[in-house]
Structure formats: structure tokens, C-alpha cells
Amino acid sequence: MTYESRWEAVIGLELHVQLNTAAKIFSSAPVGVGFAPNQAASIVDLAFPGTLPVLNQEVLVKAIRFGLAITADIASQCRFDRKSYFYPDLPKGYQITQLNEPIVGRGTLNVQLDDGSIKPVDITRAHLEEDAGKSVHDRYPGQTAIDLNRAGTPLLEIVTEPQLHSPEEAAACFRQLHTLVTWLGICDGNLNEGSMRCDANVSVRLKGNSKLGERTEIKNINSFRFVQKALQFEIQRQIAALERGDTLIQETRLYDVARDETRPMREKEFSDDYRYFPDPDLLPVSISEDLIHQIRETMPELPAVRRERYVADLLLDDSTAARLTRNRETSDYFERTIDRCPNPKLAANWIVGVVSAALNKDILSIEQAPVNPDELGEILLQVDNGSITQTAARQVFQSLWSNGGSVEEALASQKRTHNADDSHLRTIVQSILDSHPKQLEQLKGGRKKIAGFFVGQIMKETGGSADPRRVNEILSDLLLDEDP
Amino acid sequence: MSYQFHTIEEFRDLLDSRQASSVELTKDCLQRIRNTSELVNCFVAVHEERALAAAQRADQDMANGTTGPLTGIPIAHKDVFCVEGEATTCCSKMLASFVAPYNATIVERLSQAGAVCVGKTNMDEFAMGSSNETSSFGPVKNPWNLERVPGGSSGGSAAAVAAGLVPACTGSDTGGSIRQPASFCGVTGFKPSYGLNSRFGMVAFASSLDHPGTLTRTASEAEIMLKAMSGHDKNDSTSVASVPSQAEFQQPRVLGYPARLFSNLPSAISSCLDTAIRTLEESGYRIVEIDIPHFDVAVATYYVISCAEASTNLSRYDGIRYGHRSEHRGGVTEMFEHSRSEGFGTEVKRRILTGTFVLSVGYFDAYYLKAQKIRRLIRDDYRKAFESVDLILSPSTPTTAFGLEQMDRDPTEMYRQDEFTVPVSLSGLPSMSVPCGFAGELPVGMQLIGPHFGEASVIALGKAFQSITDWHTKRPILPS
Amino acid sequence: MDKQLLNRLSALSQLHLTVDEQNGIASDLETIIRFIDVIGNVPTDGVEPLSHPLDSAQVLRSDTPTEIKDRDKYQELSAVTRDGHYLVPRVIDP
């Protein structure tokens, strides 16, 4: 569409991140999936009369970890509020959340865009709240089934400023937050299970216009790709409407994955009046400097810091550094590899190349890699000190990957094969020398350039598999033999 | 032999001296309850088998020499407390079929202390009322005059103690629900500081105001009950982890009386108060005139806050997991609306709607937020007053027990019943209503109010007052 | 208390009021609102709202899960359950 260039999209995200605590935010019921229906719902989660919420201290720790990671202000006191609405999977008829006094204040997230550049995005706030249960609509005819296992799972809702301007940027921001929360170990990052759900607020305006347009909110998107696609559709829809001269209304929409479109959610009358007020069952929570200090001490090196260090100190290129720091597991794998083999470039290239190809082929995550980073480091150390060739190293790696065993054995076995190969190679070299007596004379006569001819012939004979350095070595060995 | 009107201490003596067993006391108590049930209607459930089993265990414990002050003593719980395996209805149709799957902390602790729970007492629906007339089990009658109300919402507990059926009952006090019925029934009602007794398992009305407490004949029994009930509970984050040391406790000497506030009191009540105050003065207490400047707006403030909290506390009754579910056909919204409308009585609906109103868009600032600010002013008024006095005295109620159905026209008329008790509730202070005389045949109560966690002073004054007066020993005569 | 406001309040509260009830409750609410309106006369400039009588900080729970053993007992209290689920009339548009 030709008019698109006149318009600019303005996007803000709200991410609901399930914190991976063992117990729920306000009860001692276990958190997780895989329980039979309502088998992980306690009397508190079921909102039985007389039950009361008691805050799980670990959710504070996890929220503060996130806050420190985005260099945000951590509130010295935060508070919980009730947000009232009726829904079958909301047992109390209100959700406990944080309205005016969130635990994490303003911070900044450095988002790496697809072209490798960094875009700082302001995080407005992040607050704690409880998840609702699940409604199952398609299981029983005419009935909706309610499973409250998820009710009370701790959520950290992260709100960004409307500073994203394309579906790609929004997806990159979502991805960056995914990297960060899994890196920090506060969320399992399992998008298929709904561990991170994204709401996107989007409006469009004519470029150069500072006033925001009427915005819509797309609810509950659970993948990077769908965020991008939902926003692509919605931005097109808004632009088309405005180009037609229609007015947009502020509304909530759902993204229909099957049809690749957004459509308005039906909302009950008055349902936007949530009647927030401080939850009288929960006193304000004080967060001591001491606690923040303790948590700061246990913070891991963050992905952005590592990425910069990889470029500045280890002299990796931007895109390799970015790929290595996309998740903590890959980065930690790299770190352990270079503990063993102090050649970062070699290790990095192997991990983004050989290792990642092998993982893709077998559909494994890096924690499941059959070759651990110590083993990889050992193999690469042999390459780095010239004991084996890259080709040989690949063979060792492949053998370890497929057959297991120890690195030492694999290296030894490679050497045996290598030696066997050596004698095979000698035979080839000898036969080529024998079949080109004229050129051999010239070589013996001191015409060093003719050596290239032999090497070429040998390489041709071996289909390029021979190590040229080794070929040269054998060649001079044999010449010495022939010329006592 | 009948043990009617015995106190906890008298029961203790009988048990310790082996003159009676807990089983005997309990059987006698159950018999009294049966005899008076139609007359007073103060019990909504009698746990006969369970009580006798507990009494047997208590007798066993006593035989083994492991006894506490409450071992083997029959008591009853207000129907707002969950007792595992027993109906816990809050006297509402909504919870008519609710059998609690767990024990309230208070219930658990009293049971651990060896007390024998004989049943559940009647109350206003969801503790909303001051006359016990909103109960789905019908009204309780005041043992002093069966044409009159016992007060509410802990009307059943107050009447059960007044009628001498059990020495002690638990109660709950949100705006005056222990002290007002205690005053109407001529017994001692004690609401300790907010945070001292766990609310876990007490069905919520207004969370920042709900106080578990007791109805007994005397202040010293209230003390025995409190010791067994109180203390931190990990299931209630508003229950305090530790209470300022009682070692610093000093006998109260200086008592404040805000006379200005009670200028319109009926003379029959004010003369009781005057006499009581004079008696205290003669015993060496110094009476000081004080003021609580924001006292007059406390009831309105209280209704804004309590209804706001109640409207959300009662949102959980949606007919899904427990409680009344309508037979009305339709979608889920109809199911919610009809279940709630059929399950709740009129007063409960009024308060839910009022709470929704004060929290909703456009009214929040003028009502809810404003009320919270006034709440601070009221609390600060008391803090200031306690800089110069040890305790504060006040009448418990503006009237004596009124007639059944006398107050069903204007709901706010009933709300005014709480005007002397709600300022104290808003501030979370410990307060005890003790009998201080009679207006004709009807008891009059006096409130003893302490600073936060000053229960020891309140109890000390209550005991001292009851050692120099005998109002608490007066007994109603019930037709047999 | 006009009809529109009462409708909004009853919808938010999920209460179905019969026509008879509506009239009675509307006038009760008017009385109640008049009654609470006196708080508007109290000067409160600069006063911080107080939402709780306690000043102390709350005690938190440790992150220790407990197995749920009584699901079936809990579900006996519900009008309609099936295979461990609670059932409600079909929610058409989630």
C-alpha cells in the first residue's frame, strides 16, 4: 500500500510473566502444570469462606531481580489492591494486584533489533498480581469447565512505554524480555504453556504528529511471531480505516491465529469499572535496603553486559555475540567452553555453527547437548594448539555426539583413524609419484614449483579430503626416501 | 444438679476437685440448650456427639494430669467461625449447606486448650446487623425480655451467656457486634486489638475491621479465653508477629471520659454511667475530661469503609464452588445474579450495593478515599487522647435493647446503634463492654477502651470494676 | 438514586433485583447515601488515607508448597462438578 509511509505506529506492551516459584503467590498450593483438574487448588485458591492471602516472600525476590536487571527503582514499600470483576475462573470475584504502589518502578530495557542495533525502551513499571484459573469451553456440551490450578500463580506484569514503532520492534522487545526473565531464572519462559502472555496497545498517527491516535488493545498473545502478525494486521486495519475517513474506537481485541486477524472482544456493560482499592487483608509490604542488597549480590552477569564484553574483550563480531547471548544456557555453555579452551573466536564459531546445527538437527536444547562444554573445550584446545585439524575435530565431536564416550577415547580413536588414513595417503602419494616420472625428475632437479602439481593431483585423487599440510609432509618424506 | 450461670472458674473448681466430670457438665449444658432453644433461639446447631467426645477426652486429660484453664469447659462458637465437618452458615441462605472443610484458627486453639464446643450460635446474616433479626434462622430473643432483641450481630452468643447456657462464647465485632449485644444482654463482651486474634477461618465481613473476640460473664473469663485464642497465625498476615511486652504493664489510674459526646444520652443510661464513673472515682481512679473531635462522623465513615470491603469480600459467593446455586436457567451471568440474589438477604444486598457505589468510578474519591482520610483523623484523635489518659470510658450503646421489628423501617436508624463502638473499631483498639447497671429491667453497658495492644489495662480495669460492682452477677429469669 | 445508577450498581454487584426490590432498595440506598454524605463536610486537606489500623509489617510465607489432598472433599460442596472440574453454564465469548 502506497500510503503506509505517511503513518507511524505507536506500540506499548504489557507482559504477564509467570514467576517460577514452588508455591503460589498467596497460598502454599504448588505452582505448575501436569496436575489433575483442581488438584493444585488450595482452600485459599478456591476462595473458601474465611480464608486469607499470605504473601510468598520469594515472589518479592524474583520481582526485585527483574527490577535490578532493568536498573529500575525498587519501591521501599509496595501495596496490594483488589480489582473487582466477576468471571467463573476468578474465585474471589476480585484479583489481587498492585495499582498505585507497584514493586518495580521505572527502568530501561535495551532491546536488540533484528539488524543488531540496540533500542532502549523505557519500562513504565512492573507489578505483582495473581493469575486466574482456566475456563475450558469445549470439553462438555453447553458447559464451561473450571480448573483453578492456575489460580494464584504469581505473575509479574511488565508494562513498557509506548515507544515501539513496528511489529518487528514489538516482537524484538517481547523476545528481549523473554531472554531476560529466563536469564534471571524468574520464569521458565515456556510460551506454549502460557508462562508469558503479551497484551499489545497500538495506535497509528500521521508521521510528525505528536498526538497519539485512538488505541486498541490486543489481548493474550503468546508467541513472538503472533505478536508481530497481530500487530501487522491491526496496524493495517487502523490505517485503512483512517484512510477511509472512519473513526476508530478504543476497544479490546483478540487475535485469531487461524484467520490471522484481530476482532473486537465482546464486553459486558460497565465491565471497565474495576473498583480498585487497597486489599485490607494484606498490609503494605516493606522492602529493606538489606534485602535489595542481598539480591544484588546474587545477580548474574546480564545478557547485554555479556554481549558487550564479548565484542569489546573477546573481539567477537556483533551478530555472533548477540547469538551467544540470546539465552543464558547458550552463553553459559560458551563461558564454560572458553574456560577450557582459551580461544573465544574458535569456541564462538563452533557454538553458533557446528553445535547449533547439531542441536537443530536433533531438536535439542543446549542443556540437552550430548557434548558438554568441557568436552567441547577439550576438543577445541587440541585444534587451538595444532594437535588436530578442524576436520578431525569435527569427526571427534560427531563421534562424541552420536556415540558418547570420553573425549580422550574419541581423540585417540581419531588419531588411529588418522594414522590409518596416513598410510592410505602414503600409498596414493607414492602411486602418483610413480605415474608421473617426468615431473618427479623435475622436482628432484630442484624445480620446487612442480610440488604444487603433485599436491593438486593428490587432492584430486582423494576427492579433496586430504589435509594439504599433511600431503606436503608425506611428499617430502617420500622424496627423502627416494633420494638417499 | 444444674450448672446454669456458672463461670469458667467455677467450672474449673468443680472439675479440678472431681466434683463433676466434663461429660456431666457438657450433658447438663446440652440439656439447658434444648430446654431454652425455642424460647431464646440462640443456638443454630448443637454438636452433641462431638461435644461429648471432646468432654470424654478432656476427662481423660484431667485424669492424666494434663489440664489447662479451659480443659473440659463447655463453650460455643458464633456461626461465623469455621468448625471442620460442621455447618458454617453465617446464618445466611447462601451458606445453608456449607460444611466447613477446615477449622478457624480460633476454633483450633480453643479446642487445643481443651474447651468443649457444644454448638454454633445465632447471628445476623454475615454479621451485618445490630439486632440479630437478619438471621436466616430467625431472631434471637433477649433473655431479659423475650419481646426484645439481644443486639447483634453476635446476638446468639450474648444471649447464650446471659441465659447461663454456656460460660463463654466466641463472637466477632466489626462495628460493635460483640460490645452492643453484650451491653443489651448484660454480659461482658471483649474485642481485643486488631491483629491480636487471627481472622483465619472467620467468614469475612470487612477485613480491616473484623475482630474476633469473646462474650463471657466476667472480665477475668475474657482474659482466660484471650490467652487461649490469641497469638500470631501464619495463615493471617494481619495477625501480628509479636505484641509489645506485657511486662511494662501498669495498673490504669487515669481514665478519660469524653462527656461532650454523650450529652443526648437517655437519662436512664447516663445515670448508670454517672454512677459507674463515680464508683471508679471513689476507688481511686482519676477521671479526666477528654474529647474525640471526629467522633460524630465515625458511623458514616465506618459504613463507607465496611460496605466497600464487604462488597468485595462477598463477591466469592457465586454459586460455583460452594454455597447457594440458583435453579434459574440461563447463562453464567444469570447464574451469578440469581444465585446471589436468592442467597443473600436484603440487608446484605443493601450493603453490597452501597459498597459498590462508594468504590465505583465517579464516587470513589468523595466516599471511599474521603472515609479513609477521616479514619486516620479518628485514629489520631484516640492516639492524642491516650497521651494523657490510660483508658477511655464510654457508654456501649445509645439505647437499651429495643423491641423486635421496632427498627425495620429506616436502615440507618439501626446503623446509629453502633455510634459509640465504631470509632473504636476504626482505630483497631481493644475495648470491653461491662454491665454497669439497669434501665428498668434492661441491662446497660459501659465500654472500657485501651490504646492499641493495651488489653492488659482494659482487662485489669474490667476486673477491678467487677470487684467493686455486682451488675455482672445479675441473672435474667426465664420462664420454664 | 435513579434507575440507571441502580442498574449499574446491581450489574457490577451481580445482583438480580426484582421490580419490587428495586423500588425498596433504591429508596434505602438514597437514605444510606444521605446518611454517609456527612463525611463530605469534614476538612481533610493534606490528610493521608488510612486503609488499615495496623502499622506493623506483615509476616510473609516461605516458598514451600504443600500437596492438596482434599480435592474431592472440597468438591462435595459444589453443586456441579465433573471429572474434577467445576461446571458453569457455557461462557459463550471468553
mmCIF file of C-alpha atoms in Angstrom, chain A residues 43-44 46-55 82 84 86-88 90-94 143 146 148 268 272-273 275-278 280-283, chain B residues 82 98 101-102 199-203 207-208 234-238 308-309 312-313 315-317 320-322 332-333 336 340 356 359-361 364 368:
data_model
loop_
_atom_site.group_PDB
_atom_site.id
_atom_site.type_symbol
_atom_site.label_atom_id
_atom_site.label_comp_id
_atom_site.label_asym_id
_atom_site.label_seq_id
_atom_site.Cartn_x
_atom_site.Cartn_y
_atom_site.Cartn_z
ATOM 1 C CA ILE A 43 -8.810 -23.567 50.122
ATOM 2 C CA VAL A 44 -7.222 -20.143 49.637
ATOM 3 C CA LEU A 46 -10.731 -21.768 45.914
ATOM 4 C CA ALA A 47 -11.654 -18.665 47.950
ATOM 5 C CA PHE A 48 -13.351 -20.662 50.667
ATOM 6 C CA PRO A 49 -15.121 -18.506 53.250
ATOM 7 C CA GLY A 50 -12.738 -17.354 55.973
ATOM 8 C CA THR A 51 -9.515 -17.984 54.041
ATOM 9 C CA LEU A 52 -6.894 -15.254 53.766
ATOM 10 C CA PRO A 53 -3.964 -14.476 51.480
ATOM 11 C CA VAL A 54 -0.420 -14.591 52.877
ATOM 12 C CA LEU A 55 2.293 -13.326 50.549
ATOM 13 C CA ARG A 82 -8.308 -5.591 44.830
ATOM 14 C CA SER A 84 -13.158 -6.488 41.116
ATOM 15 C CA PHE A 86 -16.963 -11.478 38.081
ATOM 16 C CA TYR A 87 -15.744 -14.376 35.992
ATOM 17 C CA PRO A 88 -16.095 -18.109 36.669
ATOM 18 C CA LEU A 90 -11.775 -15.765 39.253
ATOM 19 C CA PRO A 91 -12.778 -17.395 42.547
ATOM 20 C CA LYS A 92 -12.792 -14.367 44.857
ATOM 21 C CA GLY A 93 -14.600 -12.111 42.406
ATOM 22 C CA TYR A 94 -11.536 -9.892 42.552
ATOM 23 C CA GLN A 143 -20.979 -26.160 29.929
ATOM 24 C CA ILE A 146 -13.389 -24.515 35.525
ATOM 25 C CA LEU A 148 -8.413 -23.440 39.325
ATOM 26 C CA LYS A 268 -20.152 -6.688 29.401
ATOM 27 C CA ASP A 272 -14.455 -1.423 32.911
ATOM 28 C CA ASP A 273 -15.300 -0.253 36.439
ATOM 29 C CA ARG A 275 -13.395 -0.594 41.791
ATOM 30 C CA TYR A 276 -9.750 -0.864 42.799
ATOM 31 C CA PHE A 277 -8.953 -0.293 46.462
ATOM 32 C CA PRO A 278 -6.186 -1.419 48.857
ATOM 33 C CA PRO A 280 -7.459 -4.909 53.603
ATOM 34 C CA ASP A 281 -6.270 -8.499 54.061
ATOM 35 C CA LEU A 282 -2.721 -7.507 53.157
ATOM 36 C CA LEU A 283 -0.706 -4.808 54.849
ATOM 37 C CA CYS B 82 -15.467 -22.463 60.545
ATOM 38 C CA PHE B 98 -21.763 -25.203 53.633
ATOM 39 C CA PRO B 101 -13.568 -28.310 55.415
ATOM 40 C CA TYR B 102 -11.221 -26.747 57.968
ATOM 41 C CA ARG B 199 -9.164 -13.942 61.481
ATOM 42 C CA PHE B 200 -8.350 -17.123 59.571
ATOM 43 C CA GLY B 201 -11.497 -19.207 59.318
ATOM 44 C CA MET B 202 -13.763 -16.393 60.435
ATOM 45 C CA VAL B 203 -16.014 -15.628 57.478
ATOM 46 C CA SER B 207 -11.384 -7.300 56.681
ATOM 47 C CA SER B 208 -9.769 -4.199 58.198
ATOM 48 C CA LYS B 234 0.892 -17.800 59.803
ATOM 49 C CA ASN B 235 -2.372 -18.044 57.865
ATOM 50 C CA ASP B 236 -3.364 -14.438 58.599
ATOM 51 C CA SER B 237 -0.898 -11.788 57.526
ATOM 52 C CA THR B 238 -2.735 -9.157 59.568
ATOM 53 C CA ALA B 308 -16.684 -1.211 50.463
ATOM 54 C CA GLU B 309 -14.750 -4.100 51.949
ATOM 55 C CA THR B 312 -15.753 -7.407 47.536
ATOM 56 C CA ASN B 313 -15.466 -9.945 50.378
ATOM 57 C CA SER B 315 -18.057 -11.477 45.662
ATOM 58 C CA ARG B 316 -16.773 -15.018 46.171
ATOM 59 C CA TYR B 317 -20.322 -16.269 46.663
ATOM 60 C CA ILE B 320 -19.775 -22.310 41.671
ATOM 61 C CA ARG B 321 -17.558 -23.905 44.301
ATOM 62 C CA TYR B 322 -19.902 -23.864 47.306
ATOM 63 C CA VAL B 332 -23.338 -17.735 33.540
ATOM 64 C CA THR B 333 -24.292 -14.135 34.332
ATOM 65 C CA PHE B 336 -24.324 -15.495 39.229
ATOM 66 C CA ARG B 340 -26.575 -14.203 44.742
ATOM 67 C CA THR B 356 -20.109 -0.999 45.094
ATOM 68 C CA LEU B 359 -15.893 2.268 45.158
ATOM 69 C CA SER B 360 -17.203 2.910 41.667
ATOM 70 C CA VAL B 361 -15.908 5.361 39.126
ATOM 71 C CA PHE B 364 -14.502 6.688 44.875
ATOM 72 C CA TYR B 368 -14.103 5.726 49.924
#
